[in-house]
Short mmCIF file of C-alpha atoms in Angstrom, two decimals:
data_model
loop_
_atom_site.label_atom_id
_atom_site.label_comp_id
_atom_site.label_asym_id
_atom_site.label_seq_id
_atom_site.Cartn_x
_atom_site.Cartn_y
_atom_site.Cartn_z
CA MET N 111 0.14 -0.05 -0.23
CA ARG N 112 1.59 3.62 -1.01
CA GLU N 113 1.91 5.87 1.82
CA ILE N 114 1.08 9.74 2.21
CA VAL N 115 2.03 11.80 4.78
CA ILE N 116 -0.40 14.69 5.89
CA ALA N 117 1.29 17.54 6.96
CA SER N 118 -0.95 17.85 9.97
CA GLY N 119 -1.70 16.36 13.32
CA ASN N 120 -5.99 17.78 13.00
CA LYS N 121 -6.62 14.17 13.30
CA GLY N 122 -10.92 15.52 11.50
CA LYS N 123 -8.22 16.14 8.91
CA ILE N 124 -6.38 13.24 8.99
CA LYS N 125 -9.50 11.31 9.60
CA GLU N 126 -11.60 13.01 6.14
CA ALA N 127 -8.06 12.05 3.74
CA LYS N 128 -8.22 8.51 5.07
CA GLU N 129 -12.18 7.21 4.62
CA ILE N 130 -11.34 10.04 0.95
CA LEU N 131 -8.41 8.78 0.24
CA GLU N 132 -8.55 4.94 0.21
CA GLY N 133 -5.79 2.59 -0.92
CA PHE N 134 -3.64 4.70 0.75
CA LYS N 135 -1.65 4.57 3.97
CA ILE N 136 -2.38 8.08 4.98
CA ILE N 137 1.07 9.37 8.14
CA SER N 138 0.69 12.08 9.89
CA ILE N 139 4.24 13.81 10.70
CA GLU N 140 3.61 13.75 14.27
CA GLU N 141 3.14 9.67 14.07
CA LEU N 142 7.18 9.75 12.38
CA GLY N 143 8.41 12.40 14.95
CA ILE N 144 8.33 15.54 12.61
CA ASP N 145 7.92 18.69 14.40
CA ILE N 146 8.02 21.78 10.95
CA ASP N 147 6.07 24.70 10.92
CA VAL N 148 7.17 25.87 7.05
CA GLU N 149 6.61 29.41 6.40
CA GLU N 150 2.98 30.38 5.27
CA ASP N 151 4.50 33.64 2.77
CA LYS N 152 3.12 32.45 -0.26
CA GLU N 153 0.39 35.78 -1.67
CA THR N 154 -2.52 32.65 -2.18
CA PHE N 155 -3.91 29.29 -0.49
CA GLU N 156 -2.82 26.89 -3.20
CA GLY N 157 0.50 28.43 -3.47
CA ASN N 158 0.92 27.58 0.95
CA ALA N 159 -0.29 24.61 0.26
CA ILE N 160 2.56 23.71 -2.85
CA LYS N 161 5.61 25.29 0.22
CA LYS N 162 4.41 22.82 2.92
CA ALA N 163 4.24 19.36 0.30
CA GLU N 164 7.07 20.48 -1.63
CA THR N 165 9.29 21.36 1.46
CA ILE N 166 8.37 18.12 3.88
CA ALA N 167 8.85 16.02 1.66
CA LYS N 168 11.86 16.92 -0.17
CA LEU N 169 12.63 16.39 3.77
CA LEU N 170 10.86 12.60 3.47
CA ASN N 171 13.54 11.79 0.60
CA GLY N 172 10.62 11.19 -1.68
CA LYS N 173 8.10 10.76 0.19
CA MET N 174 3.95 11.58 -0.91
CA CYS N 175 3.56 14.62 1.66
CA LEU N 176 -0.06 16.16 1.18
CA ALA N 177 -0.48 19.71 2.71
CA ASP N 178 -3.35 21.50 2.82
CA ASP N 179 -4.22 26.21 3.54
CA SER N 180 -7.62 27.01 3.88
CA GLY N 181 -8.95 30.07 4.57
CA ILE N 182 -12.13 32.47 4.38
CA GLU N 183 -13.48 35.28 1.75
CA ILE N 184 -15.37 38.05 2.88
CA GLU N 185 -16.68 39.63 -0.83
CA TYR N 186 -17.87 42.74 0.86
CA LEU N 187 -14.21 42.68 2.74
CA ASN N 188 -12.68 43.00 -0.53
CA GLY N 189 -11.40 38.22 0.16
CA PHE N 190 -10.33 39.58 3.60
CA PRO N 191 -8.99 37.74 5.37
CA GLY N 192 -7.61 35.63 3.59
CA VAL N 193 -4.14 33.94 3.32
CA PHE N 194 -4.22 35.75 6.80
CA THR N 195 -7.29 34.50 7.73
CA LYS N 196 -5.52 31.75 11.17
CA ARG N 197 -2.80 34.90 11.53
CA TRP N 198 -4.94 38.24 10.66
CA LYS N 199 -5.71 39.30 15.29
CA GLN N 200 -4.64 37.22 17.87
CA GLY N 201 -7.14 36.14 20.62
CA THR N 202 -9.72 33.26 20.56
CA ASP N 203 -11.76 32.13 17.60
CA ARG N 204 -14.76 33.54 19.46
CA GLN N 205 -13.20 37.00 18.93
CA ARG N 206 -12.29 37.02 15.73
CA ASN N 207 -15.65 36.27 14.86
CA LEU N 208 -17.10 38.65 16.71
CA GLU N 209 -15.17 41.38 14.48
CA ILE N 210 -15.84 40.74 11.83
CA ILE N 211 -19.45 41.13 12.07
CA GLU N 212 -19.01 43.93 12.98
CA LYS N 213 -16.88 45.07 10.70
CA LEU N 214 -20.69 43.85 8.47
CA LYS N 215 -22.31 45.39 10.48
CA GLY N 216 -25.86 47.25 8.76
CA ILE N 217 -25.00 45.21 6.37
CA GLN N 218 -27.87 43.77 3.70
CA LYS N 219 -27.36 39.42 3.75
CA GLU N 220 -26.38 40.18 -0.56
CA LYS N 221 -23.65 41.63 0.74
CA ARG N 222 -22.46 39.32 3.23
CA LYS N 223 -21.04 36.90 0.73
CA ILE N 224 -18.40 34.53 2.44
CA LYS N 225 -15.83 31.55 1.14
CA PHE N 226 -14.40 29.08 2.63
CA VAL N 227 -11.59 28.01 0.72
CA THR N 228 -9.29 24.73 0.94
CA ALA N 229 -6.11 24.40 -0.70
CA ILE N 230 -4.56 21.10 -1.59
CA ALA N 231 -0.97 20.51 -3.15
CA LEU N 232 0.27 16.24 -3.03
CA SER N 233 4.08 15.92 -4.24
CA ASP N 234 6.64 13.98 -3.80
CA GLY N 235 9.58 16.80 -3.73
CA SER N 236 9.51 16.41 -7.45
CA LYS N 237 6.49 16.93 -9.04
CA THR N 238 3.38 18.28 -7.56
CA ILE N 239 -0.26 18.33 -8.49
CA SER N 240 -2.75 20.42 -6.22
CA GLN N 241 -6.23 21.18 -6.24
CA ILE N 242 -9.04 24.14 -4.66
CA GLY N 243 -12.88 23.56 -3.01
CA THR N 244 -14.64 26.14 -1.82
CA LEU N 245 -18.07 26.39 0.24
CA GLU N 246 -19.39 29.93 0.09
CA GLY N 247 -22.34 31.14 1.91
CA PHE N 248 -22.71 34.68 4.29
CA VAL N 249 -21.68 36.57 7.27
CA ALA N 250 -23.68 36.39 10.07
CA GLU N 251 -25.38 38.58 12.03
CA ASN N 252 -24.52 36.77 15.13
CA VAL N 253 -22.57 33.94 16.38
CA ARG N 254 -24.68 30.60 16.00
CA GLY N 255 -24.04 27.23 16.59
CA GLU N 256 -21.96 24.59 19.26
CA ASN N 257 -21.27 21.87 16.83
CA GLY N 258 -17.57 23.57 14.95
CA PHE N 259 -15.08 25.77 15.08
CA GLY N 260 -13.30 28.78 13.51
CA PHE N 261 -15.51 30.05 11.95
CA ASP N 262 -18.07 27.37 12.16
CA GLU N 263 -20.72 29.76 14.04
CA ILE N 264 -20.32 32.91 11.68
CA PHE N 265 -20.46 31.18 8.46
CA GLU N 266 -24.21 30.35 7.24
CA LEU N 267 -25.24 28.46 4.26
CA GLU N 268 -28.07 29.05 1.52
CA ASN N 269 -30.42 26.98 4.44
CA GLY N 270 -30.51 29.70 7.21
CA LYS N 271 -28.44 27.50 9.13
CA THR N 272 -24.14 27.80 9.90
CA LEU N 273 -22.12 24.95 10.23
CA ALA N 274 -22.03 24.74 13.50
CA GLU N 275 -26.23 24.33 13.47
CA ILE N 276 -25.63 21.12 11.35
CA THR N 277 -24.07 17.47 11.84
CA ASN N 278 -20.23 16.60 11.64
CA GLU N 279 -21.76 14.29 9.19
CA GLU N 280 -23.61 16.73 7.64
CA LYS N 281 -20.93 19.86 7.66
CA ASN N 282 -18.12 17.12 5.86
CA ASN N 283 -19.97 16.30 3.68
CA ILE N 284 -19.63 19.63 1.74
CA SER N 285 -16.81 21.00 3.17
CA ALA N 286 -14.12 22.75 1.29
CA ARG N 287 -11.12 19.97 2.02
CA LYS N 288 -13.31 17.26 0.51
CA ILE N 289 -14.12 19.14 -2.16
CA ALA N 290 -10.55 19.55 -2.55
CA LEU N 291 -9.58 15.98 -1.65
CA GLU N 292 -11.75 14.41 -3.36
CA LYS N 293 -10.29 16.38 -6.53
CA ILE N 294 -7.13 15.42 -5.25
CA LYS N 295 -7.72 11.36 -4.98
CA SER N 296 -9.06 11.89 -9.61
CA LYS N 297 -5.82 12.78 -10.37
CA ILE N 298 -3.52 10.39 -8.77
#
């Protein structure tokens, strides 16, 4: 069975990769005892994912490495926070979410469009493929829901529910990460 090293310790990401990339043995970098932090200094999610996958694959002497970068883009705020999603503001997820809601206070729903973007790259150090998955919705007017993390409590779907108000199974079926992983699977 061919191995793919996933550049993550996130159990949810690892589980999803194992489910979608059946036929491959998925190993986390933690399992290999690797502790590396690749600087995300590219201008796109895809650029950051490619940089991480290639950097780690080279360290692993050509083993395949799967890496991702993801975040949100808010149309009314010209794509903010984009590639800076994880680092635009210090504090908790809730503090960031409340600040985003404040930035959009009084803006009508149609102009509160938000896109979750996940870029996934797979590299053996010399050859790299990458794919992008997206999920679109609206920024909610207030935080809602108990299930989820990050921006889930303010990411409102077409049906009016936030990602934090649906089950993990429902969320995983529509996630940008799943879409990108399915696209990667079709290329390997």
